[in-house]
Tab-separated table of C-alpha atoms in Angstrom:
chain	number	residue	atom	x	y	z
R	1	UNK	CA	87.123	104.499	92.616
R	2	UNK	CA	83.459	105.209	93.353
R	3	UNK	CA	82.700	108.945	93.740
R	4	UNK	CA	80.035	108.514	96.456
R	5	UNK	CA	82.447	106.404	98.491
R	6	UNK	CA	85.270	108.928	98.044
R	7	UNK	CA	83.006	111.810	99.115
R	8	UNK	CA	82.540	110.176	102.537
R	9	UNK	CA	86.213	109.577	103.306
R	10	UNK	CA	87.358	111.317	106.495
R	11	UNK	CA	90.919	112.390	105.713
R	12	UNK	CA	91.309	113.838	109.224
R	13	UNK	CA	90.413	110.635	111.069
R	14	UNK	CA	90.956	107.684	108.735
R	15	UNK	CA	94.093	106.387	107.029
R	16	UNK	CA	94.285	106.201	103.228
R	17	UNK	CA	96.989	104.374	101.272
R	18	UNK	CA	97.356	104.462	97.499
R	19	UNK	CA	99.252	102.800	94.675
R	20	UNK	CA	100.141	104.821	91.590
R	21	UNK	CA	101.151	103.557	88.163
R	22	UNK	CA	103.992	105.034	86.066
R	23	UNK	CA	101.693	107.817	84.810
R	24	UNK	CA	100.885	108.724	88.447
R	25	UNK	CA	97.340	107.461	87.999
R	26	UNK	CA	95.847	106.076	91.212
R	27	UNK	CA	95.204	102.394	90.487
R	28	UNK	CA	94.704	101.036	94.001
R	29	UNK	CA	93.538	102.465	97.291
R	30	UNK	CA	93.047	101.173	100.822
R	31	UNK	CA	90.843	102.876	103.380
R	32	UNK	CA	91.283	102.234	107.072
R	33	UNK	CA	88.268	103.613	108.954
R	34	UNK	CA	88.719	103.784	112.718
R	35	UNK	CA	85.547	102.587	114.415
R	36	UNK	CA	84.130	104.440	117.447
R	37	UNK	CA	85.665	103.314	120.718
R	38	UNK	CA	83.471	101.538	123.243
R	39	UNK	CA	84.578	101.156	126.832
R	40	UNK	CA	85.893	97.667	127.506
R	41	UNK	CA	85.943	96.755	123.792
R	42	UNK	CA	89.102	96.285	121.711
R	43	UNK	CA	89.964	99.212	119.430
R	44	UNK	CA	88.920	98.337	115.881
R	45	UNK	CA	89.113	99.587	112.313
R	46	UNK	CA	87.391	98.590	109.090
R	47	UNK	CA	89.533	97.901	106.029
R	48	UNK	CA	88.342	98.573	102.501
R	49	UNK	CA	90.286	98.244	99.271
R	50	UNK	CA	89.710	98.979	95.615
R	51	UNK	CA	92.053	98.154	92.737
R	52	UNK	CA	91.294	99.153	89.157
R	53	UNK	CA	91.201	96.319	86.570
R	54	UNK	CA	94.629	97.206	85.151
R	55	UNK	CA	96.206	96.762	88.597
R	56	UNK	CA	94.567	93.480	89.583
R	57	UNK	CA	96.352	90.127	90.014
R	58	UNK	CA	99.623	91.884	90.847
R	59	UNK	CA	99.467	91.608	94.646
R	60	UNK	CA	98.398	95.218	95.175
R	61	UNK	CA	95.426	94.302	97.381
R	62	UNK	CA	97.632	92.088	99.538
R	63	UNK	CA	100.289	94.804	99.827
R	64	UNK	CA	97.651	97.385	100.794
R	65	UNK	CA	96.204	95.038	103.424
R	66	UNK	CA	99.653	94.372	104.886
R	67	UNK	CA	100.410	98.107	104.929
R	68	UNK	CA	97.085	98.785	106.654
R	69	UNK	CA	97.636	96.007	109.224
R	70	UNK	CA	101.049	97.392	110.222
R	71	UNK	CA	99.616	100.906	110.504
R	72	UNK	CA	96.716	99.524	112.556
R	73	UNK	CA	99.025	97.788	114.993
R	74	UNK	CA	101.098	100.957	115.383
R	75	UNK	CA	97.962	102.986	116.155
R	76	UNK	CA	96.787	100.537	118.847
R	77	UNK	CA	94.100	98.835	116.735
R	78	UNK	CA	93.477	95.308	118.010
R	79	UNK	CA	90.907	94.085	115.464
R	80	UNK	CA	90.717	94.680	111.727
R	81	UNK	CA	87.326	94.110	110.037
R	82	UNK	CA	86.229	93.696	106.433
R	83	UNK	CA	82.567	93.874	105.397
R	84	UNK	CA	81.501	93.072	101.841
R	85	UNK	CA	79.060	91.113	99.743
R	86	UNK	CA	79.551	87.361	100.080
R	87	UNK	CA	79.969	87.060	96.297
R	88	UNK	CA	82.949	89.462	96.304
R	89	UNK	CA	85.415	86.709	95.461
R	90	UNK	CA	88.467	88.991	95.307
R	91	UNK	CA	87.873	90.413	98.785
R	92	UNK	CA	87.056	86.998	100.259
R	93	UNK	CA	90.251	85.554	98.744
R	94	UNK	CA	92.278	88.474	100.133
R	95	UNK	CA	90.727	88.113	103.610
R	96	UNK	CA	91.251	84.349	103.756
R	97	UNK	CA	94.815	84.658	102.463
R	98	UNK	CA	95.515	87.123	105.300
R	99	UNK	CA	94.233	84.613	107.852
R	100	UNK	CA	90.995	86.449	108.607
R	101	UNK	CA	88.063	84.610	110.157
R	102	UNK	CA	85.126	84.929	107.721
R	103	UNK	CA	81.419	84.656	108.599
R	104	UNK	CA	78.591	84.716	106.056
R	105	UNK	CA	75.012	85.912	106.684
R	106	UNK	CA	72.190	87.104	104.395
R	107	UNK	CA	74.422	87.611	101.350
R	108	UNK	CA	77.016	89.596	103.303
R	109	UNK	CA	80.402	88.529	104.581
R	110	UNK	CA	82.284	89.801	107.611
R	111	UNK	CA	85.944	89.040	108.092
R	112	UNK	CA	87.937	89.680	111.219
R	113	UNK	CA	91.653	89.695	111.989
R	114	UNK	CA	93.017	89.933	115.541
R	115	UNK	CA	96.194	92.006	115.538
R	116	UNK	CA	99.056	91.680	118.004
R	117	UNK	CA	100.315	94.873	119.663
R	118	UNK	CA	102.881	97.086	117.979
R	119	UNK	CA	106.519	96.124	118.322
R	120	UNK	CA	109.818	97.801	117.482
R	121	UNK	CA	109.738	95.794	114.222
R	122	UNK	CA	106.325	97.212	113.190
R	123	UNK	CA	107.466	100.762	114.000
R	124	UNK	CA	110.543	100.303	111.782
R	125	UNK	CA	108.472	98.570	109.076
R	126	UNK	CA	106.024	101.471	108.901
R	127	UNK	CA	108.843	104.030	108.760
R	128	UNK	CA	110.438	102.035	105.929
R	129	UNK	CA	107.053	101.809	104.156
R	130	UNK	CA	106.703	105.602	104.340
R	131	UNK	CA	110.218	106.147	102.980
R	132	UNK	CA	109.688	103.614	100.180
R	133	UNK	CA	106.333	105.152	99.207
R	134	UNK	CA	107.845	108.653	99.039
R	135	UNK	CA	110.805	107.426	96.986
R	136	UNK	CA	108.602	105.358	94.656
R	137	UNK	CA	106.322	108.331	93.960
R	138	UNK	CA	109.287	110.692	93.418
R	139	UNK	CA	110.910	108.256	90.975
R	140	UNK	CA	107.666	107.847	89.010
R	141	UNK	CA	107.156	111.620	88.968
R	142	UNK	CA	110.697	112.217	87.690
R	143	UNK	CA	110.319	109.482	85.063
R	144	UNK	CA	107.040	110.980	83.869
R	145	UNK	CA	108.567	114.476	83.656
R	146	UNK	CA	111.622	113.136	81.809
R	147	UNK	CA	109.417	111.282	79.324
R	148	UNK	CA	107.314	114.405	78.761
R	149	UNK	CA	110.447	116.486	78.174
R	150	UNK	CA	111.798	113.965	75.649
R	151	UNK	CA	108.455	113.748	73.846
R	152	UNK	CA	108.348	117.539	73.666
R	153	UNK	CA	111.888	117.603	72.266
R	154	UNK	CA	111.605	114.627	69.887
R	155	UNK	CA	107.892	114.666	69.167
R	156	UNK	CA	105.530	111.874	70.119
R	157	UNK	CA	105.818	108.662	68.106
R	158	UNK	CA	103.193	108.519	65.390
R	159	UNK	CA	102.970	112.297	65.029
R	160	UNK	CA	105.898	112.531	62.610
R	161	UNK	CA	105.007	111.637	59.005
């Protein structure tokens, strides 16, 4: 993830979702930035995503977008935006796959997705997402600790001669 970008994240206002690998290394992250409200305008948020090379082509970007869209609906966001360079093929593919309307201008691309209001199903889906994320992280943490304990006890492969 880019350090300058990370420095400007507002953890108090925005929503951040992450994907961790088995070593608990952050390999994918979505940022949902709530845009300032304007009277008479629909509430909106901007979606950004970054997946490290080792996590690409596994559906992580799609999963993070779906997670962000459900959270957006449940927080009364009506429009989800994506802004990126027009040559960002991965983001354009993700936006089009999600059904976003894409407009190109001056080398930039803006994508927009109108979201329906929250429903009992989206409330339950988000609660399930939270539970699954907590369980997934706990399982990976326990697996990592177990592996470390075994390597301490048995010695790492390649260290024994």
